[in-house]
Coordinates of C-alpha atoms in Angstrom, one line a residue:
M1 CA 19.7 -28.7 -8.0
S2 CA 22.5 -27.2 -6.0
A3 CA 21.5 -23.7 -7.0
G4 CA 17.9 -24.4 -5.9
M5 CA 19.1 -25.9 -2.6
S6 CA 21.4 -22.9 -2.0
A7 CA 18.5 -20.5 -2.7
G8 CA 16.3 -22.4 -0.4
M9 CA 18.8 -22.4 2.4
S10 CA 19.3 -18.7 1.9
T11 CA 15.6 -18.2 2.3
V12 CA 15.5 -20.3 5.5
R13 CA 18.5 -18.4 6.9
R14 CA 16.7 -15.1 6.1
L15 CA 13.5 -16.2 7.9
V16 CA 15.5 -17.5 10.9
G17 CA 17.4 -14.2 11.1
V18 CA 14.2 -12.2 11.0
A19 CA 12.4 -14.3 13.6
R20 CA 15.3 -14.9 16.0
P21 CA 14.8 -11.7 18.0
E22 CA 11.2 -12.8 18.7
L23 CA 12.1 -16.4 19.5
K24 CA 11.2 -16.1 23.2
R25 CA 7.7 -14.7 22.4
L26 CA 7.1 -17.4 19.8
I27 CA 8.1 -20.1 22.3
A28 CA 5.8 -18.5 24.9
A29 CA 3.0 -18.4 22.4
A30 CA 3.5 -22.1 21.6
L31 CA 3.5 -23.0 25.3
L32 CA 0.3 -21.0 25.8
G33 CA -1.2 -22.8 22.9
V34 CA -0.3 -26.1 24.3
L35 CA -1.8 -25.2 27.6
A36 CA -5.0 -24.0 26.0
M37 CA -5.4 -27.2 24.0
A38 CA -4.6 -29.2 27.1
C39 CA -7.4 -27.4 28.9
S40 CA -9.7 -28.2 25.9
I41 CA -8.8 -31.9 26.0
G42 CA -8.9 -32.0 29.8
L43 CA -12.4 -30.4 29.7
M44 CA -13.7 -33.0 27.3
A45 CA -12.1 -35.9 29.3
T46 CA -13.2 -34.7 32.7
S47 CA -16.7 -33.9 31.4
A48 CA -17.0 -37.4 30.0
W49 CA -15.9 -39.0 33.3
L50 CA -18.2 -36.6 35.3
I51 CA -21.3 -37.5 33.2
S52 CA -20.6 -41.3 33.4
R53 CA -19.9 -41.1 37.1
A54 CA -22.9 -39.0 37.8
A55 CA -25.1 -41.6 36.1
E56 CA -24.2 -44.0 39.0
H57 CA -25.8 -41.5 41.5
P58 CA -22.8 -41.3 43.9
P59 CA -22.7 -38.8 46.8
V60 CA -22.2 -35.3 45.4
L61 CA -18.9 -34.9 47.3
Y62 CA -17.5 -37.6 45.1
L63 CA -18.0 -35.3 42.1
T64 CA -16.7 -32.1 43.6
V65 CA -13.2 -32.4 42.3
A66 CA -14.4 -33.2 38.8
I67 CA -16.8 -30.3 38.9
V68 CA -14.1 -27.8 39.9
A69 CA -11.8 -29.3 37.3
V70 CA -14.4 -28.8 34.6
R71 CA -14.8 -25.1 35.6
A72 CA -11.1 -24.6 35.7
F73 CA -10.5 -26.2 32.3
G74 CA -13.4 -24.2 30.8
I75 CA -12.1 -20.8 32.1
G76 CA -8.5 -21.7 31.4
R77 CA -9.2 -22.6 27.8
G78 CA -10.5 -19.2 27.0
V79 CA -8.0 -17.2 29.0
L80 CA -5.0 -19.2 27.7
R81 CA -6.3 -19.1 24.1
Y82 CA -6.6 -15.3 24.4
A83 CA -3.1 -15.1 25.8
E84 CA -1.7 -17.3 23.1
R85 CA -3.2 -15.2 20.4
L86 CA -2.0 -12.0 22.1
V87 CA 1.6 -13.1 22.5
G88 CA 1.7 -15.0 19.1
H89 CA 0.4 -12.0 17.1
D90 CA 2.6 -9.6 19.0
A91 CA 5.6 -11.6 18.0
A92 CA 4.3 -12.0 14.4
F93 CA 3.6 -8.2 14.1
R94 CA 7.1 -7.5 15.3
V95 CA 8.5 -9.9 12.7
L96 CA 6.2 -8.3 10.2
A97 CA 7.5 -4.8 10.9
R98 CA 11.1 -6.0 10.7
T99 CA 10.4 -7.8 7.4
R100 CA 8.7 -4.8 5.9
V101 CA 11.5 -2.5 7.0
Q102 CA 14.1 -4.9 5.5
A103 CA 12.1 -5.0 2.3
W104 CA 12.2 -1.2 2.1
I105 CA 15.9 -1.2 2.9
D106 CA 16.5 -3.6 0.0
L107 CA 14.5 -1.4 -2.3
D108 CA 16.2 1.7 -1.2
R109 CA 19.6 0.2 -1.8
A110 CA 18.7 -0.8 -5.3
A111 CA 16.6 2.2 -6.3
P112 CA 16.2 3.7 -8.7
A113 CA 18.7 2.3 -11.1
G114 CA 18.5 -1.3 -9.9
L115 CA 14.7 -1.6 -10.3
G116 CA 14.6 -1.2 -14.0
G117 CA 13.4 -4.8 -14.6
T118 CA 10.8 -4.8 -11.8
R119 CA 7.3 -3.5 -12.3
A120 CA 5.7 -1.2 -9.8
G121 CA 2.7 -3.5 -9.1
D122 CA 5.0 -6.4 -8.4
L123 CA 7.0 -4.4 -5.9
L124 CA 3.7 -3.3 -4.3
T125 CA 2.8 -7.0 -3.9
R126 CA 6.1 -7.8 -2.3
V127 CA 6.0 -5.1 0.3
T128 CA 2.4 -5.8 1.2
R129 CA 1.0 -9.2 0.6
D130 CA 4.3 -11.1 0.5
V131 CA 5.3 -9.5 3.8
D132 CA 1.9 -10.4 5.3
A133 CA 2.4 -14.0 4.2
I134 CA 5.4 -14.1 6.5
Q135 CA 3.1 -13.3 9.4
D136 CA 0.7 -16.1 8.3
L137 CA 3.6 -18.5 8.1
L138 CA 4.3 -17.9 11.8
V139 CA 0.9 -17.6 13.3
R140 CA -1.1 -19.9 11.0
G141 CA 1.7 -22.2 9.9
L142 CA 4.5 -23.0 12.4
L143 CA 2.6 -22.3 15.7
P144 CA -0.3 -24.7 15.0
I145 CA 2.1 -27.4 14.0
A146 CA 4.2 -27.0 17.1
V147 CA 1.0 -27.0 19.4
S148 CA -0.4 -30.0 17.6
L149 CA 2.8 -32.0 17.9
I150 CA 3.3 -31.4 21.7
T151 CA -0.3 -31.6 22.8
G152 CA -0.9 -34.7 20.6
I153 CA 1.9 -36.6 22.2
A154 CA 0.7 -35.7 25.7
T155 CA -2.8 -36.8 24.9
V156 CA -1.6 -40.2 23.5
V157 CA 0.4 -40.7 26.7
L158 CA -2.7 -40.0 28.8
L159 CA -4.8 -42.6 27.0
T160 CA -2.0 -45.1 27.0
A161 CA -1.8 -44.7 30.8
L162 CA -5.5 -45.6 30.9
L163 CA -5.4 -48.3 28.3
P164 CA -2.4 -49.0 26.0
A165 CA -4.6 -50.2 23.1
A166 CA -6.6 -46.9 23.3
G167 CA -3.4 -44.9 23.2
A168 CA -2.3 -46.8 20.1
V169 CA -5.6 -46.2 18.3
L170 CA -5.5 -42.5 19.0
L171 CA -1.9 -42.3 17.8
I172 CA -2.8 -44.0 14.6
G173 CA -5.8 -41.7 14.1
L174 CA -3.8 -38.5 14.8
V175 CA -0.9 -39.6 12.5
V176 CA -3.3 -40.3 9.6
A177 CA -5.1 -37.0 10.1
G178 CA -2.0 -35.0 11.0
I179 CA 0.1 -36.2 8.1
G180 CA -2.4 -37.5 5.5
A181 CA -4.6 -34.5 5.4
P182 CA -1.8 -31.9 5.2
A183 CA -0.1 -34.1 2.6
A184 CA -3.2 -34.5 0.5
S185 CA -3.8 -30.8 0.3
P186 CA -0.5 -29.9 -1.3
L187 CA -0.5 -32.9 -3.6
L188 CA -3.9 -32.0 -5.0
S189 CA -3.0 -28.3 -5.4
A190 CA 0.8 -28.3 -5.6
R191 CA 0.9 -26.7 -9.1
A192 CA -1.9 -24.2 -8.2
E193 CA -0.1 -23.2 -5.0
R194 CA 3.1 -22.6 -6.9
R195 CA 1.3 -20.3 -9.3
F196 CA -0.7 -18.5 -6.6
T197 CA 1.8 -15.9 -5.6
P198 CA 3.1 -15.0 -9.1
V199 CA -0.5 -14.8 -10.5
R200 CA -1.6 -12.7 -7.6
A201 CA 1.4 -10.4 -8.2
Q202 CA 0.6 -10.2 -11.9
L203 CA -3.0 -9.3 -11.1
T204 CA -1.9 -6.6 -8.7
T205 CA 0.5 -5.2 -11.3
D206 CA -2.2 -5.1 -14.0
V207 CA -4.7 -3.3 -11.7
H208 CA -2.0 -0.9 -10.5
E209 CA -1.1 0.0 -14.1
L210 CA -4.8 0.3 -15.1
L211 CA -5.4 2.8 -12.3
T212 CA -2.2 4.9 -12.8
G213 CA -2.7 5.0 -16.6
L214 CA -6.5 5.2 -16.7
A215 CA -6.5 8.7 -18.2
D216 CA -4.2 7.7 -21.1
L217 CA -5.9 4.4 -21.6
T218 CA -9.3 6.1 -21.8
A219 CA -8.0 8.7 -24.2
Y220 CA -6.7 6.0 -26.6
G221 CA -9.7 3.7 -26.2
A222 CA -7.6 0.9 -24.7
T223 CA -9.5 0.5 -21.4
D224 CA -11.6 -2.4 -22.4
Q225 CA -8.6 -4.3 -23.6
R226 CA -6.8 -3.9 -20.2
L227 CA -10.1 -4.8 -18.4
R228 CA -10.3 -8.0 -20.4
Q229 CA -6.7 -8.8 -19.4
I230 CA -7.5 -8.2 -15.7
R231 CA -10.6 -10.4 -15.9
H232 CA -8.5 -13.1 -17.4
Q233 CA -5.9 -12.8 -14.6
D234 CA -8.7 -12.7 -12.0
G235 CA -10.3 -15.8 -13.5
H236 CA -7.0 -17.6 -13.3
L237 CA -6.5 -16.6 -9.7
T238 CA -10.1 -17.7 -8.9
G239 CA -9.4 -21.1 -10.4
I240 CA -6.3 -21.4 -8.3
L241 CA -8.2 -20.5 -5.2
R242 CA -11.0 -23.0 -6.2
R243 CA -8.5 -25.8 -6.5
S244 CA -6.9 -24.8 -3.2
A245 CA -10.4 -24.8 -1.6
F246 CA -11.0 -28.3 -3.0
S247 CA -7.8 -29.6 -1.6
T248 CA -8.7 -28.1 1.7
G249 CA -12.0 -29.9 1.6
V250 CA -10.3 -33.1 0.8
G251 CA -8.0 -32.6 3.8
A252 CA -11.1 -31.9 6.0
A253 CA -12.7 -35.1 4.7
V254 CA -9.6 -37.1 5.6
T255 CA -9.6 -35.6 9.1
N256 CA -13.2 -36.4 9.7
A257 CA -12.9 -39.9 8.4
A258 CA -9.9 -40.5 10.6
L259 CA -11.8 -39.1 13.6
A260 CA -14.8 -41.4 13.0
C261 CA -12.5 -44.4 12.7
T262 CA -10.6 -43.4 15.8
V263 CA -13.8 -43.1 17.9
I264 CA -15.0 -46.5 16.6
G265 CA -11.6 -48.0 17.3
E266 CA -11.7 -46.7 20.9
I267 CA -15.1 -48.4 21.4
L268 CA -13.8 -51.6 19.9
V269 CA -10.8 -51.7 22.3
G270 CA -12.6 -50.2 25.3
V271 CA -15.7 -52.4 25.5
P272 CA -13.7 -55.7 25.8
A273 CA -11.5 -54.0 28.4
V274 CA -14.5 -53.1 30.5
R275 CA -15.9 -56.6 30.2
D276 CA -12.5 -58.1 31.3
G277 CA -12.3 -55.7 34.3
R278 CA -9.1 -54.1 32.9
L279 CA -10.9 -50.7 32.6
A280 CA -13.6 -49.1 34.8
G281 CA -16.9 -48.5 33.0
V282 CA -16.9 -44.7 33.7
V283 CA -13.5 -44.4 32.0
L284 CA -14.9 -45.8 28.7
A285 CA -16.5 -42.5 28.0
V286 CA -13.2 -40.8 28.5
L287 CA -11.6 -43.1 25.8
V288 CA -14.5 -42.5 23.4
L289 CA -14.9 -38.7 23.8
T290 CA -11.3 -37.5 24.2
P291 CA -10.5 -38.0 20.5
L292 CA -13.2 -35.5 19.7
A293 CA -11.2 -32.8 21.4
A294 CA -7.8 -34.2 20.4
F295 CA -8.7 -34.0 16.7
E296 CA -9.0 -30.2 17.1
L297 CA -5.2 -30.4 17.0
V298 CA -5.1 -31.6 13.5
T299 CA -8.0 -29.6 12.0
P300 CA -5.8 -26.5 11.2
L301 CA -2.9 -28.6 9.8
P302 CA -4.0 -28.6 6.1
T303 CA -4.4 -24.8 6.3
A304 CA -1.1 -24.6 8.1
A305 CA 0.6 -26.6 5.3
R306 CA -0.8 -24.2 2.7
H307 CA 0.4 -21.2 4.6
L308 CA 3.9 -22.8 4.9
L309 CA 4.0 -23.2 1.2
R310 CA 2.8 -19.7 0.4
G311 CA 5.0 -18.2 3.1
R312 CA 8.1 -20.0 1.7
Q313 CA 7.3 -18.6 -1.8
A314 CA 6.8 -15.1 -0.3
A315 CA 10.1 -15.4 1.5
E316 CA 11.8 -16.3 -1.7
R317 CA 10.3 -13.3 -3.5
L318 CA 11.4 -11.0 -0.6
R319 CA 14.9 -12.6 -0.7
A320 CA 15.0 -11.7 -4.4
L321 CA 14.8 -8.0 -3.3
A322 CA 18.1 -8.5 -1.4
D323 CA 19.6 -9.9 -4.6
L324 CA 18.8 -6.9 -6.7
P325 CA 21.8 -5.1 -8.1
S326 CA 23.1 -2.1 -6.2
P327 CA 24.5 0.3 -8.9
S328 CA 24.6 3.3 -6.5
V329 CA 27.7 4.7 -5.0
A330 CA 29.2 2.8 -2.1
W331 CA 28.6 5.5 0.5
R332 CA 30.7 5.8 3.7
T333 CA 29.3 5.0 7.1
T334 CA 31.3 7.8 8.7
T335 CA 30.2 11.3 7.9
H336 CA 32.3 13.5 5.6
Q337 CA 30.8 17.0 5.8
P338 CA 31.3 19.3 2.8
A339 CA 31.4 23.0 3.0
T340 CA 28.2 24.8 4.2
A341 CA 25.5 24.9 1.5
G342 CA 23.1 27.6 0.7
T343 CA 23.0 31.0 -0.9
S344 CA 24.2 32.9 2.2
S345 CA 27.8 32.1 1.5
E346 CA 28.6 31.3 -2.1
K347 CA 32.3 31.3 -1.5
S348 CA 32.1 28.4 1.0
A349 CA 29.7 26.3 -1.1
P350 CA 31.4 23.3 -2.8
T351 CA 31.6 22.6 -6.6
L352 CA 30.1 19.5 -8.1
S353 CA 32.3 18.3 -10.9
A354 CA 32.4 15.4 -13.4
R355 CA 35.6 14.4 -15.4
G356 CA 35.7 11.8 -18.1
L357 CA 32.4 10.4 -17.0
T358 CA 31.2 7.2 -18.6
V359 CA 27.9 5.7 -17.2
R360 CA 26.1 2.5 -18.0
W361 CA 22.7 1.4 -16.7
P362 CA 22.6 -2.1 -15.2
G363 CA 22.3 -4.8 -17.9
A364 CA 22.7 -2.3 -20.8
A365 CA 24.9 -3.3 -23.7
A366 CA 26.5 0.1 -24.2
P367 CA 27.1 3.1 -22.0
A368 CA 24.5 5.8 -21.9
L369 CA 27.2 8.5 -21.5
T370 CA 30.8 8.7 -22.4
G371 CA 33.5 11.3 -21.9
V372 CA 31.5 13.8 -19.9
D373 CA 33.1 16.9 -18.3
L374 CA 30.9 19.2 -16.2
D375 CA 31.3 21.8 -13.4
L376 CA 28.5 23.1 -11.3
R377 CA 30.0 26.0 -9.4
P378 CA 28.4 28.1 -6.7
G379 CA 26.1 30.7 -8.1
R380 CA 26.3 29.4 -11.7
R381 CA 23.3 28.0 -13.7
V382 CA 24.2 25.5 -16.3
G383 CA 21.6 24.4 -19.0
L384 CA 21.9 20.9 -20.4
I385 CA 20.0 20.2 -23.6
G386 CA 19.7 17.2 -25.8
P387 CA 17.1 15.0 -27.5
S388 CA 15.3 12.3 -25.7
G389 CA 17.5 9.3 -25.1
S390 CA 20.7 11.3 -25.3
G391 CA 21.6 10.7 -21.6
K392 CA 20.4 13.7 -19.8
S393 CA 18.5 11.9 -17.0
T394 CA 21.4 9.4 -16.8
L395 CA 23.7 12.3 -15.9
A396 CA 21.3 13.4 -13.2
A397 CA 21.3 9.9 -11.8
A398 CA 25.1 9.7 -11.7
L399 CA 25.4 13.2 -10.1
L400 CA 22.9 12.1 -7.4
G401 CA 24.9 8.9 -6.8
F402 CA 22.2 6.5 -8.0
L403 CA 24.7 5.1 -10.6
T404 CA 28.3 4.4 -10.1
P405 CA 30.4 5.6 -13.1
E406 CA 31.9 3.0 -15.2
A407 CA 34.8 5.3 -15.9
G408 CA 35.7 8.8 -14.8
R409 CA 35.2 10.6 -11.6
I410 CA 32.5 12.7 -9.8
T411 CA 33.7 15.0 -7.0
F412 CA 32.0 17.3 -4.6
G413 CA 34.1 19.9 -3.0
G414 CA 37.2 18.0 -4.4
A415 CA 36.2 14.7 -2.7
D416 CA 34.9 11.6 -4.4
L417 CA 31.2 10.8 -3.7
S418 CA 32.3 7.6 -1.9
A419 CA 33.9 9.9 0.8
F420 CA 30.5 11.0 1.9
D421 CA 27.7 9.3 3.8
E422 CA 24.5 9.2 1.8
A423 CA 22.4 11.3 4.1
S424 CA 24.8 14.3 4.2
Y425 CA 25.3 14.2 0.4
R426 CA 21.6 14.1 -0.2
R427 CA 21.1 17.2 1.9
Q428 CA 23.7 19.0 -0.3
V429 CA 22.7 17.8 -3.8
V430 CA 18.9 17.7 -4.4
L431 CA 17.1 16.5 -7.5
C432 CA 13.8 18.0 -8.6
G433 CA 12.6 15.7 -11.3
Q434 CA 9.8 15.8 -13.8
D435 CA 7.9 13.0 -12.1
D436 CA 8.7 13.6 -8.5
H437 CA 6.0 12.2 -6.3
V438 CA 3.4 14.4 -4.8
F439 CA 1.6 12.6 -2.0
D440 CA -2.1 12.5 -1.4
A441 CA -1.7 14.9 1.6
T442 CA -1.7 18.6 2.4
V443 CA 0.5 21.2 0.9
R444 CA 2.2 21.5 4.3
D445 CA 2.9 17.7 4.5
N446 CA 4.4 17.6 1.0
L447 CA 6.7 20.5 1.7
L448 CA 7.9 19.2 5.1
I449 CA 9.6 16.3 3.2
G450 CA 12.2 18.9 2.2
R451 CA 12.8 20.1 5.7
P452 CA 10.7 18.5 8.5
D453 CA 11.4 21.3 11.1
A454 CA 10.2 24.2 8.8
T455 CA 7.7 26.6 10.2
D456 CA 4.5 27.7 8.4
D457 CA 6.1 31.1 7.8
E458 CA 9.1 29.5 6.1
L459 CA 6.8 27.3 4.0
L460 CA 4.8 30.3 2.8
A461 CA 8.1 32.1 2.1
V462 CA 9.4 29.4 -0.1
L463 CA 6.0 29.2 -1.8
D464 CA 6.2 32.9 -2.5
R465 CA 9.6 32.3 -4.2
V466 CA 7.9 30.0 -6.7
R467 CA 4.8 32.2 -7.0
L468 CA 2.5 29.7 -5.3
G469 CA 2.1 31.5 -2.0
A470 CA -0.8 33.7 -3.2
W471 CA -2.7 30.7 -4.4
V472 CA -2.2 28.8 -1.1
R473 CA -3.4 31.9 0.9
R474 CA -6.6 32.0 -1.2
Q475 CA -7.5 28.4 -0.3
P476 CA -9.9 28.0 2.6
D477 CA -7.5 25.5 4.3
G478 CA -4.3 27.3 3.4
L479 CA -1.4 25.1 3.9
G480 CA -3.8 22.3 4.9
T481 CA -5.2 22.1 1.4
T482 CA -5.0 18.6 0.1
V483 CA -3.5 18.1 -3.4
G484 CA -4.8 14.7 -4.2
E485 CA -2.9 11.6 -5.3
R486 CA 0.0 12.6 -7.5
G487 CA -1.3 16.2 -7.3
T488 CA -4.5 15.4 -9.2
R489 CA -6.4 18.3 -7.5
I490 CA -4.0 20.9 -8.7
S491 CA -2.8 21.9 -12.2
G492 CA 0.4 20.7 -13.8
G493 CA 2.1 24.0 -13.3
E494 CA 1.1 24.2 -9.6
R495 CA 2.3 20.7 -9.1
Q496 CA 5.8 21.5 -10.5
R497 CA 6.0 24.7 -8.5
L498 CA 5.1 22.6 -5.3
V499 CA 7.9 20.1 -6.2
L500 CA 10.3 23.0 -6.8
A501 CA 9.4 24.7 -3.5
R502 CA 10.0 21.4 -1.7
A503 CA 13.5 21.1 -3.2
L504 CA 14.3 24.8 -2.4
L505 CA 13.2 24.3 1.2
A506 CA 16.0 21.8 1.7
D507 CA 18.4 24.7 0.8
P508 CA 20.9 22.5 -1.1
A509 CA 24.3 23.6 -2.4
V510 CA 23.4 22.1 -5.8
L511 CA 20.0 21.9 -7.4
V512 CA 19.4 19.5 -10.3
L513 CA 16.2 20.2 -12.3
D514 CA 15.4 17.3 -14.6
E515 CA 12.8 18.4 -17.2
P516 CA 10.8 20.7 -14.9
T517 CA 8.6 21.9 -17.9
A518 CA 7.7 18.4 -19.1
H519 CA 4.0 17.9 -19.7
L520 CA 3.3 21.6 -19.5
D521 CA 2.0 23.9 -22.2
D522 CA 4.3 26.5 -23.6
S523 CA 2.9 29.5 -21.7
T524 CA 2.9 27.7 -18.4
A525 CA 6.4 26.3 -19.1
D526 CA 7.7 29.8 -19.9
E527 CA 6.2 31.2 -16.6
L528 CA 7.7 28.3 -14.6
I529 CA 11.2 28.8 -16.1
H530 CA 11.0 32.5 -15.3
D531 CA 10.2 31.7 -11.7
I532 CA 12.9 29.0 -11.6
A533 CA 15.4 31.6 -12.7
H534 CA 14.4 33.9 -9.9
A535 CA 14.2 31.2 -7.2
T536 CA 17.7 29.7 -8.0
E537 CA 19.7 33.0 -8.0
G538 CA 23.0 32.5 -6.3
R539 CA 22.7 28.7 -6.2
A540 CA 24.6 26.1 -8.3
T541 CA 21.9 24.8 -10.6
L542 CA 21.8 22.3 -13.5
L543 CA 18.7 22.7 -15.7
I544 CA 18.1 19.6 -17.8
T545 CA 15.6 20.2 -20.7
H546 CA 14.9 19.4 -24.3
R547 CA 13.4 23.0 -25.0
Y548 CA 15.8 25.7 -26.0
R549 CA 13.3 28.3 -24.7
D550 CA 14.0 27.0 -21.2
L551 CA 17.7 28.1 -21.4
Q552 CA 17.1 31.9 -21.5
A553 CA 18.2 32.5 -17.9
V554 CA 21.2 30.1 -17.6
D555 CA 24.9 31.2 -17.6
E556 CA 26.2 28.3 -19.7
I557 CA 24.6 25.9 -22.1
V558 CA 25.9 22.3 -22.6
A559 CA 24.5 20.5 -25.7
L560 CA 24.5 16.8 -25.8
P561 CA 24.2 15.3 -29.3
E562 CA 22.1 12.2 -29.7
E563 CA 24.9 10.1 -31.0
N564 CA 26.8 10.5 -27.7
S565 CA 24.5 7.8 -26.2
R566 CA 25.3 5.4 -29.0
T567 CA 29.0 5.8 -29.8
N568 CA 32.1 7.2 -28.3
A569 CA 32.4 9.8 -31.1
G570 CA 30.0 12.2 -29.6
H571 CA 31.4 15.0 -27.4
W572 CA 29.8 17.7 -25.3
R573 CA 29.6 21.2 -26.7
R574 CA 29.7 24.2 -24.5
R575 CA 28.8 27.8 -25.2
P576 CA 27.8 30.8 -23.2
A577 CA 24.1 31.3 -22.7

């Protein structure tokens, strides 16, 4: 119980912290909403009085003020409603942007090592739909409740001033509709609403995995099985939405029943008051028709209650991102600049070293690497080979600072990684992985990630270094050629060359190549390795591979036995290339 309350309070504090900078805008939106609803109720009340008074055929001058008021209320309602939506959505979009940025910051802090237990589709749901739910919580949840509460009290006071019994009847009707309808909706669909966000996330995950793995699923004839699973999840979600719609209908029925009873109640208390002379006859229409407008206040409350529940669940899932483990290096906030990188001055480039390195992935029972010693000196190419699961990619993650060593030390230019700020270190040590993302954009846009200020001539020069420049020049759009999502419009070899060119464009001091020939046929892999050897001359390079043929152009070979990842008995073996 205490843990749940603590988590709930943490979620509330997070929401308050995100919304606090927009508090003035949210308050302004609430006030504009109150004024808009006041105009709507004033329009109904004034129109009712005007019609009743006009039936008595008074001089037209007696109706002038009411006529002007009707026009003012009619125009004011539309203008104020527009202003309320404009200010409210502006505040909500600002909160939305801040929430999305914070979600990405939380992911960046934990990535990639801390995301091992989280599926890509679920993360996609959190940074899209869950973030959008925070906007709905504000605009469709909190604001309608605040507007209904303030305007409802003012309307009850107005009718009480005309006839105390009429005010009491309206108060009872608004309380029944404003509390009973929103309460009935969650009660009827509480379990379904609790399941809505997780089921939607699971459906998104399944669809994402189907789309990303469609080629493999088709090759193995497993597409129909995954489609059946998605249909099952979609049916489950549809059932939840159906139950939610039913509860919303029940809430609407409660509201309409309360409205009908309120109107009848106003007639029952108003007619005797007119007979007794306690109330003017023309005011009776005001008592009877005003609730029709006042009940517009409670109509959105069942939906608001649902958005509050979904928004709270979404906020809890976003808060869980902040609770993800952070296994990366604790970088400094002040910059520690290493020596100048690049091939132009090998003597000034720093050395990346590992001593007695032991690395464990979060939650793993045993270390993935133990007792590792490695030096990546300027101008030297080191080949690291070992079977799958022996810890090659783990070493790359540690050298990049994604994993904090359990024991041992990693230094760059003689300083621990924690002495650097993350941005400066990332510019000096660059990873070129086997599955580096290629965006559905142009060749130019994909390369500019490595160095945003590069010119087209520099882009073509780096493409020439990886033997991709001639291909780009042959394309009708040149550097503007789109490569498709994950590089689907180009071959596997061209994709890897593009990734390598992007890494070289950053001109790092140390380049870590993690399985660059993975997923390539032997002839394409051999050509790529030859080009890598040419492109990395004079640069500290670590080539991680499981193919001995990839190591022909390195200066030193380090072999990692498979047992090194399972026991402490395995040791690294070095030999000249």
